[in-house]
PDB file of C-alpha atoms in Angstrom:
ATOM      1  CA  MET A   1      67.179  11.992 225.995  1.00  0.00           C
ATOM      2  CA  THR A   2      67.607  13.100 229.568  1.00  0.00           C
ATOM      3  CA  GLU A   3      66.636  16.600 230.724  1.00  0.00           C
ATOM      4  CA  ILE A   4      69.466  17.018 233.243  1.00  0.00           C
ATOM      5  CA  GLU A   5      70.130  20.652 234.171  1.00  0.00           C
ATOM      6  CA  MET A   6      72.983  22.482 232.448  1.00  0.00           C
ATOM      7  CA  THR A   7      75.291  24.794 234.405  1.00  0.00           C
ATOM      8  CA  THR A   8      78.132  27.073 233.327  1.00  0.00           C
ATOM      9  CA  GLY A   9      81.771  27.431 234.286  1.00  0.00           C
ATOM     10  CA  SER A  10      85.014  28.789 232.883  1.00  0.00           C
ATOM     11  CA  VAL A  11      88.752  28.230 232.716  1.00  0.00           C
ATOM     12  CA  THR A  12      91.675  30.452 231.756  1.00  0.00           C
ATOM     13  CA  SER A  13      93.702  29.499 228.698  1.00  0.00           C
ATOM     14  CA  ALA A  14      97.476  29.844 228.487  1.00  0.00           C
ATOM     15  CA  ASP A  15      97.323  33.402 227.108  1.00  0.00           C
ATOM     16  CA  GLY A  16      94.890  34.591 229.780  1.00  0.00           C
ATOM     17  CA  THR A  17      91.719  34.332 227.687  1.00  0.00           C
ATOM     18  CA  THR A  18      88.566  33.065 229.398  1.00  0.00           C
ATOM     19  CA  ILE A  19      87.104  29.891 227.907  1.00  0.00           C
ATOM     20  CA  GLY A  20      83.557  29.325 229.127  1.00  0.00           C
ATOM     21  CA  TYR A  21      81.651  26.077 229.014  1.00  0.00           C
ATOM     22  CA  TRP A  22      78.301  24.463 229.707  1.00  0.00           C
ATOM     23  CA  LYS A  23      78.213  21.323 231.831  1.00  0.00           C
ATOM     24  CA  THR A  24      75.687  18.553 232.390  1.00  0.00           C
ATOM     25  CA  GLY A  25      75.401  14.901 233.358  1.00  0.00           C
ATOM     26  CA  ARG A  26      77.226  12.501 235.637  1.00  0.00           C
ATOM     27  CA  GLY A  27      80.071  10.044 235.267  1.00  0.00           C
ATOM     28  CA  PRO A  28      83.470  10.245 233.514  1.00  0.00           C
ATOM     29  CA  ALA A  29      84.169  13.612 231.887  1.00  0.00           C
ATOM     30  CA  VAL A  30      83.691  14.063 228.138  1.00  0.00           C
ATOM     31  CA  VAL A  31      84.457  17.298 226.283  1.00  0.00           C
ATOM     32  CA  LEU A  32      82.393  18.095 223.147  1.00  0.00           C
ATOM     33  CA  LEU A  33      84.053  20.580 220.763  1.00  0.00           C
ATOM     34  CA  HIS A  34      81.793  22.256 218.218  1.00  0.00           C
ATOM     35  CA  GLY A  35      82.560  23.172 214.610  1.00  0.00           C
ATOM     36  CA  SER A  36      82.319  26.249 212.394  1.00  0.00           C
ATOM     37  CA  MET A  37      79.264  28.542 212.537  1.00  0.00           C
ATOM     38  CA  GLU A  38      78.380  26.853 215.826  1.00  0.00           C
ATOM     39  CA  SER A  39      78.708  27.419 219.553  1.00  0.00           C
ATOM     40  CA  ALA A  40      78.712  25.201 222.628  1.00  0.00           C
ATOM     41  CA  ARG A  41      74.909  25.065 222.612  1.00  0.00           C
ATOM     42  CA  SER A  42      74.910  23.593 219.089  1.00  0.00           C
ATOM     43  CA  HIS A  43      75.417  20.155 220.661  1.00  0.00           C
ATOM     44  CA  THR A  44      72.814  20.354 223.407  1.00  0.00           C
ATOM     45  CA  LEU A  45      70.987  17.280 222.078  1.00  0.00           C
ATOM     46  CA  LEU A  46      74.200  15.268 221.934  1.00  0.00           C
ATOM     47  CA  ALA A  47      75.127  16.342 225.468  1.00  0.00           C
ATOM     48  CA  ARG A  48      71.761  15.291 226.827  1.00  0.00           C
ATOM     49  CA  ALA A  49      71.963  11.965 225.005  1.00  0.00           C
ATOM     50  CA  LEU A  50      75.282  11.265 226.778  1.00  0.00           C
ATOM     51  CA  ALA A  51      74.440  12.823 230.153  1.00  0.00           C
ATOM     52  CA  ASP A  52      73.199   9.642 231.848  1.00  0.00           C
ATOM     53  CA  ASP A  53      76.645   8.061 231.409  1.00  0.00           C
ATOM     54  CA  PHE A  54      79.086  10.982 231.319  1.00  0.00           C
ATOM     55  CA  THR A  55      79.704  14.432 232.746  1.00  0.00           C
ATOM     56  CA  VAL A  56      79.621  16.461 229.550  1.00  0.00           C
ATOM     57  CA  TYR A  57      81.542  19.712 229.048  1.00  0.00           C
ATOM     58  CA  LEU A  58      80.629  21.933 226.095  1.00  0.00           C
ATOM     59  CA  PRO A  59      83.163  24.764 225.727  1.00  0.00           C
ATOM     60  CA  ASP A  60      82.517  27.794 223.554  1.00  0.00           C
ATOM     61  CA  ARG A  61      85.478  28.162 221.230  1.00  0.00           C
ATOM     62  CA  ARG A  62      86.847  31.705 221.093  1.00  0.00           C
ATOM     63  CA  GLY A  63      84.680  34.487 219.771  1.00  0.00           C
ATOM     64  CA  ARG A  64      81.470  32.806 220.868  1.00  0.00           C
ATOM     65  CA  GLY A  65      79.128  32.872 223.832  1.00  0.00           C
ATOM     66  CA  LEU A  66      80.877  32.406 227.154  1.00  0.00           C
ATOM     67  CA  SER A  67      84.441  32.677 225.820  1.00  0.00           C
ATOM     68  CA  GLY A  68      86.775  35.579 225.146  1.00  0.00           C
ATOM     69  CA  PRO A  69      87.797  36.991 221.765  1.00  0.00           C
ATOM     70  CA  HIS A  70      90.348  35.793 219.236  1.00  0.00           C
ATOM     71  CA  ARG A  71      93.743  37.436 219.267  1.00  0.00           C
ATOM     72  CA  PRO A  72      95.630  38.491 216.112  1.00  0.00           C
ATOM     73  CA  ASP A  73      98.058  35.556 216.374  1.00  0.00           C
ATOM     74  CA  HIS A  74      95.286  32.965 216.759  1.00  0.00           C
ATOM     75  CA  GLY A  75      96.102  29.566 215.296  1.00  0.00           C
ATOM     76  CA  ILE A  76      96.030  25.870 216.013  1.00  0.00           C
ATOM     77  CA  ARG A  77      98.377  26.330 218.996  1.00  0.00           C
ATOM     78  CA  THR A  78      95.821  28.623 220.642  1.00  0.00           C
ATOM     79  CA  GLU A  79      92.967  26.213 219.912  1.00  0.00           C
ATOM     80  CA  VAL A  80      94.889  23.340 221.495  1.00  0.00           C
ATOM     81  CA  GLU A  81      95.745  25.445 224.562  1.00  0.00           C
ATOM     82  CA  ASP A  82      92.068  26.354 224.989  1.00  0.00           C
ATOM     83  CA  LEU A  83      91.001  22.718 224.816  1.00  0.00           C
ATOM     84  CA  ALA A  84      93.847  21.693 227.126  1.00  0.00           C
ATOM     85  CA  ALA A  85      92.596  24.112 229.788  1.00  0.00           C
ATOM     86  CA  VAL A  86      89.113  22.555 229.691  1.00  0.00           C
ATOM     87  CA  VAL A  87      90.466  18.986 229.640  1.00  0.00           C
ATOM     88  CA  GLU A  88      92.630  19.678 232.691  1.00  0.00           C
ATOM     89  CA  ALA A  89      89.863  21.382 234.665  1.00  0.00           C
ATOM     90  CA  ALA A  90      87.403  18.591 233.859  1.00  0.00           C
ATOM     91  CA  GLY A  91      89.871  15.779 234.475  1.00  0.00           C
ATOM     92  CA  ALA A  92      88.787  14.493 231.062  1.00  0.00           C
ATOM     93  CA  HIS A  93      90.357  11.681 229.047  1.00  0.00           C
ATOM     94  CA  LEU A  94      87.623  11.618 226.377  1.00  0.00           C
ATOM     95  CA  VAL A  95      86.983  14.259 223.679  1.00  0.00           C
ATOM     96  CA  PHE A  96      84.544  14.516 220.774  1.00  0.00           C
ATOM     97  CA  GLY A  97      84.967  17.081 217.991  1.00  0.00           C
ATOM     98  CA  VAL A  98      83.173  17.900 214.757  1.00  0.00           C
ATOM     99  CA  SER A  99      84.489  19.562 211.589  1.00  0.00           C
ATOM    100  CA  ALA A 100      87.008  22.276 212.584  1.00  0.00           C
ATOM    101  CA  GLY A 101      86.503  21.187 216.190  1.00  0.00           C
ATOM    102  CA  GLY A 102      87.366  17.655 215.111  1.00  0.00           C
ATOM    103  CA  LEU A 103      90.585  18.941 213.568  1.00  0.00           C
ATOM    104  CA  VAL A 104      91.481  20.671 216.838  1.00  0.00           C
ATOM    105  CA  THR A 105      90.614  17.490 218.750  1.00  0.00           C
ATOM    106  CA  LEU A 106      92.953  15.342 216.654  1.00  0.00           C
ATOM    107  CA  GLU A 107      95.833  17.801 216.988  1.00  0.00           C
ATOM    108  CA  ALA A 108      95.218  18.146 220.729  1.00  0.00           C
ATOM    109  CA  ALA A 109      95.310  14.368 221.123  1.00  0.00           C
ATOM    110  CA  ARG A 110      98.835  14.424 219.657  1.00  0.00           C
ATOM    111  CA  GLN A 111      99.973  16.951 222.244  1.00  0.00           C
ATOM    112  CA  ILE A 112      97.958  16.251 225.415  1.00  0.00           C
ATOM    113  CA  PRO A 113      98.808  12.886 227.016  1.00  0.00           C
ATOM    114  CA  ALA A 114      95.670  12.997 229.178  1.00  0.00           C
ATOM    115  CA  ILE A 115      93.459  12.511 226.105  1.00  0.00           C
ATOM    116  CA  GLN A 116      93.041   8.749 225.784  1.00  0.00           C
ATOM    117  CA  LYS A 117      90.172   8.444 223.300  1.00  0.00           C
ATOM    118  CA  VAL A 118      88.821  10.842 220.688  1.00  0.00           C
ATOM    119  CA  ALA A 119      85.708  10.578 218.545  1.00  0.00           C
ATOM    120  CA  VAL A 120      85.548  12.890 215.537  1.00  0.00           C
ATOM    121  CA  TYR A 121      82.763  13.523 213.043  1.00  0.00           C
ATOM    122  CA  GLU A 122      84.015  14.666 209.618  1.00  0.00           C
ATOM    123  CA  PRO A 123      87.164  16.385 210.934  1.00  0.00           C
ATOM    124  CA  ALA A 124      88.157  19.306 208.680  1.00  0.00           C
ATOM    125  CA  LEU A 125      91.562  17.952 207.708  1.00  0.00           C
ATOM    126  CA  LEU A 126      92.285  19.011 204.140  1.00  0.00           C
ATOM    127  CA  THR A 127      94.180  16.890 201.624  1.00  0.00           C
ATOM    128  CA  ASP A 128      94.021  19.631 198.967  1.00  0.00           C
ATOM    129  CA  GLY A 129      94.811  22.642 201.108  1.00  0.00           C
ATOM    130  CA  THR A 130      95.348  25.350 198.486  1.00  0.00           C
ATOM    131  CA  ARG A 131      92.018  24.665 196.795  1.00  0.00           C
ATOM    132  CA  HIS A 132      90.041  25.031 200.011  1.00  0.00           C
ATOM    133  CA  THR A 133      91.878  27.961 201.644  1.00  0.00           C
ATOM    134  CA  SER A 134      92.368  30.398 198.749  1.00  0.00           C
ATOM    135  CA  TRP A 135      89.028  32.086 199.596  1.00  0.00           C
ATOM    136  CA  LEU A 136      90.329  33.579 202.843  1.00  0.00           C
ATOM    137  CA  SER A 137      91.770  36.848 201.476  1.00  0.00           C
ATOM    138  CA  ARG A 138      88.553  37.731 199.625  1.00  0.00           C
ATOM    139  CA  PHE A 139      86.519  36.845 202.725  1.00  0.00           C
ATOM    140  CA  ASP A 140      88.650  39.185 204.846  1.00  0.00           C
ATOM    141  CA  GLU A 141      88.246  42.042 202.383  1.00  0.00           C
ATOM    142  CA  GLU A 142      84.460  41.694 202.249  1.00  0.00           C
ATOM    143  CA  LEU A 143      84.138  41.409 206.009  1.00  0.00           C
ATOM    144  CA  ALA A 144      86.392  44.448 206.528  1.00  0.00           C
ATOM    145  CA  ARG A 145      84.055  46.613 204.455  1.00  0.00           C
ATOM    146  CA  GLY A 146      81.040  45.351 206.383  1.00  0.00           C
ATOM    147  CA  ASP A 147      79.614  43.132 203.661  1.00  0.00           C
ATOM    148  CA  VAL A 148      78.921  40.181 205.949  1.00  0.00           C
ATOM    149  CA  ALA A 149      76.600  38.364 203.555  1.00  0.00           C
ATOM    150  CA  ALA A 150      79.087  38.539 200.668  1.00  0.00           C
ATOM    151  CA  ALA A 151      81.832  37.227 202.950  1.00  0.00           C
ATOM    152  CA  MET A 152      79.685  34.293 204.017  1.00  0.00           C
ATOM    153  CA  ILE A 153      78.911  33.457 200.376  1.00  0.00           C
ATOM    154  CA  THR A 154      82.645  33.574 199.623  1.00  0.00           C
ATOM    155  CA  SER A 155      83.453  31.105 202.397  1.00  0.00           C
ATOM    156  CA  MET A 156      80.560  28.861 201.393  1.00  0.00           C
ATOM    157  CA  PHE A 157      81.805  28.566 197.816  1.00  0.00           C
ATOM    158  CA  GLY A 158      85.453  28.392 198.877  1.00  0.00           C
ATOM    159  CA  LEU A 159      84.760  25.417 201.138  1.00  0.00           C
ATOM    160  CA  ASP A 160      82.429  23.658 198.675  1.00  0.00           C
ATOM    161  CA  LEU A 161      79.509  24.065 201.071  1.00  0.00           C
ATOM    162  CA  ALA A 162      77.123  25.545 198.509  1.00  0.00           C
ATOM    163  CA  PRO A 163      74.408  23.269 197.065  1.00  0.00           C
ATOM    164  CA  PRO A 164      74.883  22.743 193.311  1.00  0.00           C
ATOM    165  CA  ILE A 165      71.778  24.832 192.531  1.00  0.00           C
ATOM    166  CA  PHE A 166      73.472  27.877 194.079  1.00  0.00           C
ATOM    167  CA  LYS A 167      76.033  27.898 191.276  1.00  0.00           C
ATOM    168  CA  VAL A 168      73.432  29.050 188.759  1.00  0.00           C
ATOM    169  CA  PHE A 169      72.434  32.110 190.827  1.00  0.00           C
ATOM    170  CA  PRO A 170      74.329  35.420 190.751  1.00  0.00           C
ATOM    171  CA  ARG A 171      76.384  36.049 193.896  1.00  0.00           C
ATOM    172  CA  ARG A 172      74.551  39.354 194.369  1.00  0.00           C
ATOM    173  CA  LEU A 173      71.230  37.516 194.632  1.00  0.00           C
ATOM    174  CA  LEU A 174      72.662  34.947 197.065  1.00  0.00           C
ATOM    175  CA  ALA A 175      74.100  37.736 199.219  1.00  0.00           C
ATOM    176  CA  ALA A 176      70.738  39.515 199.248  1.00  0.00           C
ATOM    177  CA  LEU A 177      68.962  36.334 200.348  1.00  0.00           C
ATOM    178  CA  THR A 178      71.581  35.750 203.042  1.00  0.00           C
ATOM    179  CA  THR A 179      71.087  39.312 204.309  1.00  0.00           C
ATOM    180  CA  MET A 180      67.331  38.761 204.508  1.00  0.00           C
ATOM    181  CA  LEU A 181      67.844  35.547 206.476  1.00  0.00           C
ATOM    182  CA  MET A 182      70.266  37.203 208.904  1.00  0.00           C
ATOM    183  CA  ASN A 183      67.940  40.182 209.405  1.00  0.00           C
ATOM    184  CA  LYS A 184      65.034  37.861 210.140  1.00  0.00           C
ATOM    185  CA  GLU A 185      67.131  35.924 212.655  1.00  0.00           C
ATOM    186  CA  ASP A 186      68.353  39.150 214.297  1.00  0.00           C
ATOM    187  CA  ARG A 187      64.806  40.414 214.805  1.00  0.00           C
ATOM    188  CA  ALA A 188      63.703  37.185 216.496  1.00  0.00           C
ATOM    189  CA  ALA A 189      66.869  36.562 218.521  1.00  0.00           C
ATOM    190  CA  ALA A 190      67.260  37.117 222.244  1.00  0.00           C
ATOM    191  CA  PRO A 191      69.973  39.620 223.216  1.00  0.00           C
ATOM    192  CA  ASP A 192      72.413  36.860 224.170  1.00  0.00           C
ATOM    193  CA  ALA A 193      71.650  34.610 221.187  1.00  0.00           C
ATOM    194  CA  ILE A 194      74.603  33.534 219.044  1.00  0.00           C
ATOM    195  CA  THR A 195      73.383  34.454 215.567  1.00  0.00           C
ATOM    196  CA  MET A 196      74.839  33.955 212.101  1.00  0.00           C
ATOM    197  CA  ARG A 197      75.882  37.624 212.032  1.00  0.00           C
ATOM    198  CA  LYS A 198      77.771  37.245 215.310  1.00  0.00           C
ATOM    199  CA  LEU A 199      79.411  34.022 214.125  1.00  0.00           C
ATOM    200  CA  ALA A 200      80.506  35.356 210.731  1.00  0.00           C
ATOM    201  CA  PRO A 201      83.837  36.854 211.927  1.00  0.00           C
ATOM    202  CA  THR A 202      84.861  33.487 213.413  1.00  0.00           C
ATOM    203  CA  ILE A 203      85.022  32.007 209.904  1.00  0.00           C
ATOM    204  CA  HIS A 204      88.323  33.826 209.330  1.00  0.00           C
ATOM    205  CA  TYR A 205      89.973  31.912 212.166  1.00  0.00           C
ATOM    206  CA  GLU A 206      88.543  28.622 210.951  1.00  0.00           C
ATOM    207  CA  GLY A 207      90.229  29.305 207.619  1.00  0.00           C
ATOM    208  CA  VAL A 208      93.488  29.995 209.421  1.00  0.00           C
ATOM    209  CA  ILE A 209      93.593  26.669 211.259  1.00  0.00           C
ATOM    210  CA  LEU A 210      92.401  24.723 208.212  1.00  0.00           C
ATOM    211  CA  ALA A 211      95.282  26.208 206.205  1.00  0.00           C
ATOM    212  CA  GLU A 212      97.764  25.596 209.016  1.00  0.00           C
ATOM    213  CA  LEU A 213      97.050  21.861 209.238  1.00  0.00           C
ATOM    214  CA  ALA A 214      96.259  21.240 205.567  1.00  0.00           C
ATOM    215  CA  ASP A 215      98.066  18.284 203.980  1.00  0.00           C
ATOM    216  CA  SER A 216      99.373  17.067 207.355  1.00  0.00           C
ATOM    217  CA  VAL A 217      97.823  13.587 207.501  1.00  0.00           C
ATOM    218  CA  ASP A 218     101.185  11.885 207.981  1.00  0.00           C
ATOM    219  CA  ALA A 219     101.756  13.851 211.192  1.00  0.00           C
ATOM    220  CA  PHE A 220      99.099  11.733 212.905  1.00  0.00           C
ATOM    221  CA  ARG A 221     100.948   8.436 212.511  1.00  0.00           C
ATOM    222  CA  ASP A 222     102.272   8.823 216.051  1.00  0.00           C
ATOM    223  CA  LEU A 223      98.884   9.486 217.674  1.00  0.00           C
ATOM    224  CA  ARG A 224      98.649   7.274 220.763  1.00  0.00           C
ATOM    225  CA  ALA A 225      94.993   7.904 221.547  1.00  0.00           C
ATOM    226  CA  GLU A 226      92.293   5.591 220.244  1.00  0.00           C
ATOM    227  CA  VAL A 227      90.245   7.282 217.538  1.00  0.00           C
ATOM    228  CA  LEU A 228      86.668   6.810 216.340  1.00  0.00           C
ATOM    229  CA  LEU A 229      86.420   8.262 212.813  1.00  0.00           C
ATOM    230  CA  MET A 230      82.840   9.082 211.824  1.00  0.00           C
ATOM    231  CA  GLY A 231      81.256  10.574 208.728  1.00  0.00           C
ATOM    232  CA  GLY A 232      78.124  10.560 206.617  1.00  0.00           C
ATOM    233  CA  SER A 233      77.424   9.452 203.077  1.00  0.00           C
ATOM    234  CA  LYS A 234      75.913  12.889 202.365  1.00  0.00           C
ATOM    235  CA  GLY A 235      78.653  14.770 204.199  1.00  0.00           C
ATOM    236  CA  LEU A 236      81.355  16.994 202.719  1.00  0.00           C
ATOM    237  CA  ALA A 237      82.972  14.948 199.961  1.00  0.00           C
ATOM    238  CA  PHE A 238      86.275  16.836 200.117  1.00  0.00           C
ATOM    239  CA  LEU A 239      86.785  15.714 203.740  1.00  0.00           C
ATOM    240  CA  GLU A 240      86.388  12.003 203.011  1.00  0.00           C
ATOM    241  CA  PRO A 241      89.915  11.475 201.599  1.00  0.00           C
ATOM    242  CA  ALA A 242      91.387  12.614 204.914  1.00  0.00           C
ATOM    243  CA  ARG A 243      89.276  10.072 206.809  1.00  0.00           C
ATOM    244  CA  ASP A 244      90.479   7.381 204.426  1.00  0.00           C
ATOM    245  CA  ALA A 245      94.079   8.454 204.945  1.00  0.00           C
ATOM    246  CA  LEU A 246      93.713   8.690 208.715  1.00  0.00           C
ATOM    247  CA  ALA A 247      92.146   5.233 208.883  1.00  0.00           C
ATOM    248  CA  ALA A 248      95.174   3.870 207.045  1.00  0.00           C
ATOM    249  CA  ARG A 249      97.730   5.684 209.207  1.00  0.00           C
ATOM    250  CA  LEU A 250      96.362   5.895 212.746  1.00  0.00           C
ATOM    251  CA  PRO A 251      97.694   3.080 214.945  1.00  0.00           C
ATOM    252  CA  HIS A 252      94.431   2.730 216.925  1.00  0.00           C
ATOM    253  CA  SER A 253      91.286   3.674 215.002  1.00  0.00           C
ATOM    254  CA  ARG A 254      87.796   2.521 214.098  1.00  0.00           C
ATOM    255  CA  ARG A 255      85.744   3.839 211.172  1.00  0.00           C
ATOM    256  CA  VAL A 256      81.963   4.373 211.080  1.00  0.00           C
ATOM    257  CA  GLU A 257      80.110   5.879 208.109  1.00  0.00           C
ATOM    258  CA  PHE A 258      76.406   6.668 208.512  1.00  0.00           C
ATOM    259  CA  PRO A 259      74.220   6.192 205.407  1.00  0.00           C
ATOM    260  CA  GLY A 260      72.262   9.348 204.566  1.00  0.00           C
ATOM    261  CA  PHE A 261      73.901  11.557 207.228  1.00  0.00           C
ATOM    262  CA  ASP A 262      75.206  14.991 206.254  1.00  0.00           C
ATOM    263  CA  HIS A 263      77.953  17.163 207.730  1.00  0.00           C
ATOM    264  CA  GLY A 264      75.678  18.581 210.431  1.00  0.00           C
ATOM    265  CA  ALA A 265      74.298  15.267 211.656  1.00  0.00           C
ATOM    266  CA  SER A 266      75.784  15.515 215.149  1.00  0.00           C
ATOM    267  CA  SER A 267      74.458  19.042 215.756  1.00  0.00           C
ATOM    268  CA  ASP A 268      71.107  20.465 216.847  1.00  0.00           C
ATOM    269  CA  PRO A 269      68.721  21.692 214.133  1.00  0.00           C
ATOM    270  CA  SER A 270      69.271  25.447 213.596  1.00  0.00           C
ATOM    271  CA  ASN A 271      69.280  28.197 210.967  1.00  0.00           C
ATOM    272  CA  THR A 272      72.684  26.973 209.810  1.00  0.00           C
ATOM    273  CA  ASN A 273      71.766  23.283 210.170  1.00  0.00           C
ATOM    274  CA  GLN A 274      68.225  23.080 208.852  1.00  0.00           C
ATOM    275  CA  ASP A 275      68.504  19.379 207.989  1.00  0.00           C
ATOM    276  CA  GLY A 276      69.473  18.427 211.537  1.00  0.00           C
ATOM    277  CA  LYS A 277      67.505  15.519 213.021  1.00  0.00           C
ATOM    278  CA  PRO A 278      67.358  14.447 216.693  1.00  0.00           C
ATOM    279  CA  GLU A 279      67.265  10.787 215.658  1.00  0.00           C
ATOM    280  CA  ASN A 280      70.588  11.198 213.823  1.00  0.00           C
ATOM    281  CA  VAL A 281      72.134  12.816 216.903  1.00  0.00           C
ATOM    282  CA  GLU A 282      70.950   9.839 218.970  1.00  0.00           C
ATOM    283  CA  ARG A 283      72.601   7.342 216.601  1.00  0.00           C
ATOM    284  CA  ILE A 284      75.890   9.218 216.737  1.00  0.00           C
ATOM    285  CA  ALA A 285      75.590   9.405 220.525  1.00  0.00           C
ATOM    286  CA  GLY A 286      75.190   5.636 220.601  1.00  0.00           C
ATOM    287  CA  GLU A 287      78.480   5.123 218.760  1.00  0.00           C
ATOM    288  CA  ILE A 288      80.244   7.615 221.019  1.00  0.00           C
ATOM    289  CA  ARG A 289      78.787   6.022 224.158  1.00  0.00           C
ATOM    290  CA  THR A 290      79.976   2.562 223.135  1.00  0.00           C
ATOM    291  CA  PHE A 291      83.420   3.811 222.142  1.00  0.00           C
ATOM    292  CA  PHE A 292      83.898   5.818 225.343  1.00  0.00           C
ATOM    293  CA  ALA A 293      82.363   3.145 227.582  1.00  0.00           C
ATOM    294  CA  SER A 294      85.697   2.072 229.046  1.00  0.00           C
ATOM    295  CA  VAL A 295      88.944   3.964 229.290  1.00  0.00           C
ATOM    296  CA  ARG A 296      92.005   2.857 231.223  1.00  0.00           C
ATOM    297  CA  VAL A 297      93.911   5.896 232.372  1.00  0.00           C
ATOM    298  CA  ARG A 298      97.582   5.831 231.416  1.00  0.00           C
ATOM    299  CA  PRO A 299     100.012   7.047 234.087  1.00  0.00           C
TER     300      PRO A 299
END
């Protein structure tokens, strides 16, 4: 992977909020949109793997790093407007998104004609919306009373992210362990580091957009952009039906499933992605590079 220098920049979204980004590389512009409990820097390895062939933009979604805060009316419209501002400034026709960022990428491709090709890794499109969004009210209550660890446990169980072994432990014990982990990270973190504690409030807004677009697979039948649908055999099982449905409905799509890859395979190793592997990032980058290799700009 190349060690090309990364610089920063920013754009202004439709509602006046600043959306900051990191930038590296040379060539046609590609925007990489991160997922939940992540920031722009969560895909540094992927950016560097693509930087010899593309100018890579890594925006911080709202509430993180270089970008401004969420507003009370935040929803998928706001997410699309934020991405649109970056796409326009970059002159980009190519976008990659993962998880919730993949969901935003797909919806943006429906609305932004400039987006010609999108690659998504396990986009968080729900086919059983009620089951995977009912946790949000309890999460909000716990976060409002300052019980960050309990709120994170609630979202983890609500989104089926918890390993099976966690189901035999009392929630109080899991919350205590989560608090210990966050405290340890806080002590070691630089002042500007984007920690789990800082990211926790953003989970609410992820729940909002997941609920808003749940059970909407048919809406993507009219998507003109070419789509690379990626996932892993050890990824989130409840997201696989949406990939199946999208593959059957999208007019221009290709499907790639990576044996042994989990939901965080495209992201850098971190406290929230402890199974991340640089070699997995490189394989995903290879698929993206091939898919994005040629794009003919529509008028």
